[in-house]
Structure formats: structure tokens, C-alpha cells
Coordinates of C-alpha atoms in Angstrom, one line a residue:
X1400 CA 0.0 0.0 0.0
X1401 CA 1.4 3.4 -1.0
X1402 CA 1.4 6.4 1.3
X1403 CA -0.4 8.7 -1.3
X1404 CA -4.1 7.7 -0.4
X1405 CA -3.3 8.2 3.3
X1406 CA -1.8 11.6 2.6
X1407 CA -4.9 12.6 0.6
X1408 CA -7.1 11.4 3.5
X1409 CA -5.1 13.4 5.9
X1410 CA -5.3 16.5 3.7
X1411 CA -9.1 16.1 3.7
X1412 CA -9.2 15.9 7.5
X1413 CA -6.9 18.9 7.8
X1414 CA -9.3 20.8 5.5
X1415 CA -12.3 19.9 7.7
X1416 CA -10.4 20.9 10.8
X1417 CA -9.5 24.3 9.2
X1418 CA -13.2 24.9 8.6
X1419 CA -14.1 23.9 12.2
X1420 CA -11.2 25.9 13.8
X1421 CA -12.1 29.0 15.7
X1422 CA -11.5 32.3 13.9
X1423 CA -8.3 34.2 14.3
X1424 CA -8.0 35.6 17.8
X1425 CA -7.0 39.1 18.9
X1426 CA -3.7 40.4 17.9
X1427 CA -1.7 43.6 18.6
X1428 CA -4.0 46.1 20.3
X1429 CA -3.8 49.7 21.3
X1430 CA -4.4 49.6 25.0
X1431 CA -5.1 53.4 25.1
X1432 CA -8.0 53.2 22.8
X1433 CA -9.2 49.6 23.2
X1434 CA -8.6 48.9 19.5
X1435 CA -7.6 45.5 18.1
X1436 CA -7.3 43.9 14.7
X1437 CA -8.1 40.3 13.7
X1438 CA -7.3 38.5 10.5
X1439 CA -9.4 35.6 9.2
X1440 CA -7.7 33.5 6.4
X1441 CA -7.7 30.0 5.1
X1442 CA -5.5 27.5 6.9
X1443 CA -3.8 26.2 3.7
X1444 CA -3.4 26.5 0.0
X1445 CA -0.9 25.7 -2.7
X1446 CA 2.5 27.4 -3.0
X1447 CA 2.0 30.2 -5.5
X1448 CA -1.8 30.5 -4.8
X1449 CA -3.6 33.7 -4.0
X1450 CA -5.8 33.3 -0.9
X1451 CA -8.6 35.6 0.5
X1452 CA -8.4 37.1 4.0
X1453 CA -10.7 39.4 6.0
X1454 CA -9.1 42.0 8.1
X1455 CA -11.4 43.3 10.9
X1456 CA -10.9 46.2 13.4
X1457 CA -12.8 46.2 16.6
X1458 CA -13.5 49.0 19.0
X1459 CA -13.6 52.0 16.6
X1460 CA -14.4 55.1 18.6
X1461 CA -17.5 57.1 17.5
X1462 CA -16.9 59.4 14.6
X1463 CA -13.7 57.7 13.4
X1464 CA -13.3 56.4 9.9
X1465 CA -11.2 53.2 9.4
X1466 CA -8.7 52.7 6.6
X1467 CA -7.7 49.0 6.4
X1468 CA -4.6 47.6 4.7
X1469 CA -2.5 44.5 5.1
X1470 CA 1.0 43.1 4.6
X1471 CA 2.3 39.5 4.6
X1472 CA 4.9 37.4 6.3
X1473 CA 6.9 34.4 5.0
X1474 CA 7.3 36.0 1.6
X1475 CA 3.5 36.6 1.0
X1476 CA 2.5 39.8 -0.8
X1477 CA -0.9 41.2 0.2
X1478 CA -3.3 43.4 -1.7
X1479 CA -6.5 44.8 -0.3
X1480 CA -9.4 45.4 -2.7
X1481 CA -12.9 46.9 -2.4
X1482 CA -14.5 49.0 0.3
X1483 CA -14.6 48.7 4.0
X1484 CA -17.9 47.3 5.3
X1485 CA -19.3 48.1 8.7
X1486 CA -21.4 45.7 10.8
X1487 CA -23.5 47.8 13.2
X1488 CA -24.6 44.8 15.2
X1489 CA -21.0 43.8 16.1
X1490 CA -19.6 47.4 15.7
X1491 CA -16.8 46.1 13.5
X1492 CA -15.2 47.4 10.3
X1493 CA -13.7 44.9 7.8
X1494 CA -12.1 44.7 4.4
X1495 CA -11.2 41.8 2.0
X1496 CA -7.5 41.3 1.1
X1497 CA -5.7 38.7 -1.0
X1498 CA -2.3 37.2 -0.2
X1499 CA -0.1 35.9 -3.0
X1500 CA 1.9 33.0 -1.5
X1501 CA 5.5 32.2 -2.5
X1502 CA 6.1 29.2 -4.7
X1503 CA 7.9 27.3 -2.1
X1504 CA 6.5 25.1 0.8
X1505 CA 6.3 26.8 4.2
X1506 CA 4.0 29.1 6.1
X1507 CA 2.8 32.7 5.7
X1508 CA 0.6 35.0 7.5
X1509 CA -1.4 38.2 6.9
X1510 CA -0.8 41.2 9.1
X1511 CA -3.8 43.6 9.2
X1512 CA -3.3 47.4 9.6
X1513 CA -6.0 49.9 10.6
X1514 CA -5.6 53.7 10.6
X1515 CA -8.5 55.6 12.1
X1516 CA -9.1 59.3 11.6
X1517 CA -11.5 61.9 12.8
X1518 CA -11.5 65.6 12.2
X1519 CA -9.6 67.6 14.9
X1520 CA -8.6 64.3 16.6
X1521 CA -5.4 62.4 16.7
X1522 CA -4.9 59.5 14.2
X1523 CA -5.1 56.0 15.8
X1524 CA -3.1 53.1 14.4
X1525 CA -3.3 49.4 15.3
X1526 CA -2.3 46.2 13.7
X1527 CA -2.9 42.5 14.2
X1528 CA -1.7 39.2 12.7
X1529 CA -3.8 36.1 12.1
X1530 CA -3.3 33.4 14.7
X1531 CA -3.6 30.7 12.1
X1532 CA -0.7 30.7 9.7
X1533 CA -1.4 29.7 6.1
X1534 CA 0.3 26.5 5.2
X1535 CA 1.8 26.5 1.8
X1536 CA 1.5 22.8 0.7
X1537 CA 0.7 20.7 -2.3
X1538 CA 1.7 21.0 -5.9
X1539 CA 3.2 24.4 -6.8
X1540 CA 1.1 26.6 -9.0
X1541 CA 2.8 28.9 -11.6
X1542 CA 1.5 31.9 -13.3
X1543 CA 0.1 35.1 -11.9
X1544 CA -3.5 35.3 -10.8
X1545 CA -4.8 38.9 -11.1
X1546 CA -7.4 40.7 -9.1
X1547 CA -9.6 40.7 -12.3
X1548 CA -9.3 36.9 -12.5
X1549 CA -10.1 36.6 -8.8
X1550 CA -13.2 38.7 -9.2
X1551 CA -14.4 36.5 -12.1
X1552 CA -13.9 33.4 -10.0
X1553 CA -15.9 34.9 -7.1
X1554 CA -18.7 36.1 -9.4
X1555 CA -19.0 32.7 -11.1
X1556 CA -20.1 34.3 -14.4
X1557 CA -22.8 36.4 -12.8
X1558 CA -22.4 39.5 -14.9
X1559 CA -25.8 40.9 -14.1
X1560 CA -27.3 42.6 -11.1
X1561 CA -29.3 39.6 -9.7
X1562 CA -28.1 37.6 -6.7
X1563 CA -27.6 33.8 -7.0
X1564 CA -28.3 31.4 -4.2
X1565 CA -25.9 28.4 -4.3
X1566 CA -26.1 25.2 -2.2
X1567 CA -23.1 22.9 -1.7
X1568 CA -22.3 19.3 -0.8
X1569 CA -25.6 17.4 -0.5
X1570 CA -28.0 16.9 2.4
X1571 CA -30.6 14.3 3.3
X1572 CA -33.9 13.9 1.5
X1573 CA -35.9 16.0 4.0
X1574 CA -33.4 18.9 4.0
X1575 CA -33.0 19.2 0.3
X1576 CA -36.8 18.7 -0.3
X1577 CA -37.5 21.6 2.0
X1578 CA -35.0 23.8 0.2
X1579 CA -36.6 23.0 -3.1
X1580 CA -40.1 23.6 -1.7
X1581 CA -39.1 27.1 -0.5
X1582 CA -37.4 27.9 -3.8
X1583 CA -40.5 26.8 -5.7
X1584 CA -42.9 28.7 -3.5
X1585 CA -40.9 31.9 -3.7
X1586 CA -40.0 31.5 -7.4
X1587 CA -36.2 31.6 -6.8
X1588 CA -33.7 29.6 -8.9
X1589 CA -30.9 27.8 -7.0
X1590 CA -27.6 26.5 -8.2
X1591 CA -26.7 23.2 -6.6
X1592 CA -23.1 22.1 -6.2
X1593 CA -23.5 18.6 -4.8
X1594 CA -20.8 15.9 -4.8
X1595 CA -20.7 12.9 -7.0
X1596 CA -20.9 10.6 -4.0
X1597 CA -24.3 12.2 -3.1
X1598 CA -25.8 11.6 -6.6
X1599 CA -26.5 7.8 -6.4
X1600 CA -28.3 8.1 -3.1
X1601 CA -30.8 10.8 -4.2
X1602 CA -31.5 10.5 -8.0
X1603 CA -35.1 11.6 -7.5
X1604 CA -34.0 14.9 -5.9
X1605 CA -31.5 15.5 -8.7
X1606 CA -34.2 15.0 -11.3
X1607 CA -36.5 17.3 -9.4
X1608 CA -33.8 20.0 -9.5
X1609 CA -33.6 19.8 -13.2
X1610 CA -37.3 19.5 -13.8
X1611 CA -38.1 22.6 -11.7
X1612 CA -35.5 24.8 -13.5
X1613 CA -32.6 24.8 -11.1
X1614 CA -29.0 24.6 -12.3
X1615 CA -26.3 22.1 -11.4
X1616 CA -22.6 22.7 -10.8
X1617 CA -19.7 20.3 -10.3
X1618 CA -18.4 20.0 -6.7
X1619 CA -16.1 17.1 -7.5
X1620 CA -16.5 13.4 -6.8
X1621 CA -15.7 13.2 -3.1
X1622 CA -15.0 16.7 -1.7
X1623 CA -11.2 16.5 -1.7
X1624 CA -9.1 19.7 -1.4
X1625 CA -7.9 20.2 -5.0
X1626 CA -4.9 22.3 -4.0
X1627 CA -3.4 19.2 -2.4
X1628 CA -4.0 16.7 -5.3
X1629 CA -1.9 15.9 -8.3
X1630 CA -3.0 16.9 -11.8
X1631 CA -4.3 13.4 -12.5
X1632 CA -6.2 13.3 -9.2
X1633 CA -7.8 16.7 -9.9
X1634 CA -9.0 15.4 -13.3
X1635 CA -10.5 12.3 -11.7
X1636 CA -12.3 14.4 -9.1
X1637 CA -13.8 16.6 -11.8
X1638 CA -14.8 13.7 -14.0
X1639 CA -16.4 11.9 -11.0
X1640 CA -18.5 15.0 -10.1
X1641 CA -22.1 15.8 -11.1
X1642 CA -22.0 17.2 -14.7
X1643 CA -22.8 20.9 -14.7
X1644 CA -25.8 22.4 -16.5
X1645 CA -24.7 26.0 -16.0
X1646 CA -23.4 28.1 -18.9
X1647 CA -20.4 28.3 -18.6
X1648 CA -20.0 24.9 -16.8
X1649 CA -19.0 25.8 -13.2
X1650 CA -16.6 23.9 -11.0
X1651 CA -16.6 24.8 -7.3
X1652 CA -13.5 23.6 -5.4
X1653 CA -14.2 22.0 -2.1
X1654 CA -13.3 24.3 0.8
X1655 CA -12.4 26.9 -1.8
X1656 CA -8.9 25.4 -1.9
X1657 CA -7.0 26.3 -5.1
X1658 CA -9.8 28.7 -6.3
X1659 CA -7.3 31.4 -7.2
X1660 CA -4.5 29.3 -8.8
X1661 CA -3.4 29.2 -12.4
X1662 CA -3.0 25.4 -12.1
X1663 CA -6.6 24.7 -11.2
X1664 CA -7.9 27.2 -13.8
X1665 CA -5.9 25.3 -16.5
X1666 CA -7.0 21.8 -15.4
X1667 CA -10.6 22.9 -15.1
X1668 CA -10.6 24.5 -18.6
X1669 CA -9.2 21.3 -20.0
X1670 CA -12.2 19.5 -18.7
X1671 CA -14.6 22.1 -20.0
X1672 CA -15.1 24.0 -16.7
X1673 CA -14.7 27.5 -15.3
X1674 CA -13.7 27.8 -11.6
X1675 CA -16.4 29.3 -9.3
X1676 CA -16.1 30.3 -5.7
X1677 CA -18.5 32.8 -4.1
X1678 CA -18.8 36.4 -3.1
X1679 CA -20.6 36.0 0.3
X1680 CA -20.8 33.2 2.8
X1681 CA -23.4 32.3 5.4
X1682 CA -21.1 29.9 7.2
X1683 CA -24.2 27.8 7.8
X1684 CA -22.1 24.6 8.2
X1685 CA -21.0 26.0 11.6
X1686 CA -24.5 25.6 13.1
X1687 CA -25.1 29.3 12.4
X1688 CA -28.6 30.5 13.3
X1689 CA -30.9 31.9 10.7
X1690 CA -30.7 35.3 12.4
X1691 CA -26.9 35.4 12.2
X1692 CA -27.0 34.3 8.6
X1693 CA -29.3 37.2 7.8
X1694 CA -27.0 39.5 9.6
X1695 CA -24.1 38.3 7.5
X1696 CA -26.0 38.7 4.3
X1697 CA -27.0 42.2 5.2
X1698 CA -23.8 43.6 6.9
X1699 CA -21.0 41.1 6.5
X1700 CA -18.7 40.4 9.4
X1701 CA -15.2 39.3 10.3
X1702 CA -15.6 36.2 8.0
X1703 CA -17.4 37.5 4.9
X1704 CA -18.4 40.5 3.0
X1705 CA -22.1 41.3 2.8
X1706 CA -24.1 40.1 -0.2
X1707 CA -24.2 42.6 -3.0
X1708 CA -25.8 42.9 -6.5
X1709 CA -24.2 40.6 -9.0
X1710 CA -22.9 38.3 -6.2
X1711 CA -23.6 34.7 -5.2
X1712 CA -24.3 33.4 -1.7
X1713 CA -22.8 30.2 -0.4
X1714 CA -25.0 27.9 1.6
X1715 CA -25.1 24.1 2.2
X1716 CA -27.9 21.5 1.9
X1717 CA -26.4 19.7 4.9
X1718 CA -26.5 22.7 7.2
X1719 CA -28.8 22.5 10.3
X1720 CA -30.6 25.8 10.0
X1721 CA -30.5 26.6 6.2
X1722 CA -33.5 24.5 5.0
X1723 CA -35.7 25.6 7.8
X1724 CA -34.6 29.3 7.6
X1725 CA -34.3 29.7 3.9
X1726 CA -37.7 31.5 3.5
X1727 CA -36.6 34.2 6.0
X1728 CA -33.2 34.5 4.4
X1729 CA -34.8 35.1 1.0
X1730 CA -37.2 37.7 2.3
X1731 CA -34.3 39.5 4.1
X1732 CA -32.4 39.6 0.8
X1733 CA -35.4 41.1 -1.0
X1734 CA -35.9 43.6 1.9
X1735 CA -32.3 44.7 1.4
X1736 CA -33.3 45.8 -2.2
X1737 CA -31.5 42.9 -3.9
X1738 CA -33.1 41.0 -6.8
X1739 CA -32.8 37.2 -6.9
X1740 CA -32.5 35.0 -9.9
X1741 CA -36.0 33.8 -10.7
X1742 CA -37.1 30.4 -11.7
X1743 CA -38.2 30.1 -15.3
X1744 CA -42.0 29.7 -15.8
X1745 CA -42.7 26.1 -16.4

């Protein structure tokens, strides 16, 4: 028996643990003002990849405006992109940044910097580093991945103003049926990225998705982190997944691993696919309540930007509160002035 299958299994376990790990803790703080900065970033990706991170500043005094930037350690180069978002429930300000990892194995980290200004007041500065270093492991990816390419991968081909709802992994018959019932009743189209291993257990649900006008994406055969697999193994995972009915055909990498790498883009294209991540995340897999998911959709937080026009929202058919709370989530999205992709009239 070779060691390779065991290494792949360990990589999958590590990926799951990274998802279940607690968010980055407090870093350097300004004791005089009570400020602190946290960084939330993936636990691993391939050498040469670009990875997303959210830099969040806590304790911003009234009237101050936050400017957020970031730098990298271990040879990582970090660029922040897009506006700062404010969560009034948590009283936090956050911004999305992207770290370009070196093309060598090792670890890197993201250091967040916040500068706070208010007219006729002294400028406050604070920084913090993520408590979870990013492990650079797996096959090296070569070729630069630009911010324009990153945005295209996050948007998944949604070039309009409507918001897409996407559902990953699978789910039991009751959960997925409830999701489909809600989407039918509210005339909303879903995009389902379920794994190839889910397909043989629920063929009737798969047929119902197609019949009612929903779209299917490829989420690989067995939910392995593609950034850790060889080229041959990546191709096998794509071919063993559920064939996409989207246009273009979309491939969503499990855990988001390898999403912003030239290697995965090349391998996916060779199989007829375009890589698709997401723009906003409910983190519903973490037993997140419906109320907290709605808060994230509306305001964003230390883990995710808020949902915006032209974006797509990540949810899971396996999550505890998604199927029961989906009706409220959809109504909250509409109350926020966002338009959802509608089911075609059958």
C-alpha cells in the first residue's frame, strides 16, 4: 500500500479541521483606545496561490473612519481590494484582502493594519496578525493570478445585477426537499453544487432540481481539497462529479482550496469547466442560526463581505438551519433591495 491515499485522506481531515477551527484571535491592540485587529484567512493552499483574508478592526471610537490595509509574512504579498464594510450589530469594520503566496513550501501570515481618523482628533493606528498561519503545501502553481481573475472566479459568471443562491455538498432527503419547496414557492432559482458521492443516493432529488428549472454545478467526486492533489487526481475528481448544467459549466473547489490558482484554472478548462467560488458566505455549516446568517447577508462580518448585487451566496444542503430558515433569508435579501435570480416559468 502506498502512502499517497493516506496523505490525501489526511489532507481532507486537515481541510475539515480548518473549517471547524475558531476564527483568528485578537492580535496587537492599542491599550489606550481599546482597538484591536483580527485576521481571518484559510489554513492552507498551494504554493503560488492567492488566498482571501478578511481584516477586521474592533472598538472603533465614535466618529472615526477606518482605513484598512495588510501586509504579509513568510514572503507573502498582500493586496486589499474593495470598500470597508461596517457591521453595526458587532460594531466592526472589515475589508477583503488577498495574499499571494510564495512558490515554495512553508507558512505565511497576513498582518492587518488599521488607521482611524476623525477631524480635529489624533490619528489612531493598530495592527494584528492572524493566529492561524497559512500552510503552503501541495503542488506548486505557476503563473500570476490577477485581481480581475479573482473577481471573475468569485462572481462565477454572474455579470448581471441579480443575486444567485448556491447550495453545496448534498443533504438528506428532507433537508433538500424543504429547500426545493421554498425555492419553488418563492420562485427563486438555485444552483446546486452537490458531490458525485451524493448523486447515487438521491437520484429523484437530482431529477427534481432539473425539472423545476434549477441549475447544477460540479463540486467534485468526493470533496477533496484540490490544491493538495496531483493533476491526475484533480481530473479524476472533476470527472467523477455531477455534470454541470450551467453556462459556462461551473466547478466549485471544495473548501475553496485552489480557487485562485493558475494550475486549477488550467485543469478545469481542459475538462470544459470554469472555476467558481462565491462572493458572500453564510457559514451555515457552523450551526449558524438563521438570524446570524441574515446579519451576515446584510452587513458582512469578520468572516465574509455582505451580499451585493451581482454576487452569489454560499449555503449548504447539509446545514442545520438553512433548510428551515431559507424562507426568512430570501425575504431578508429582498428587503435589502437585492433581486434574486428567478425560476423560469414552467
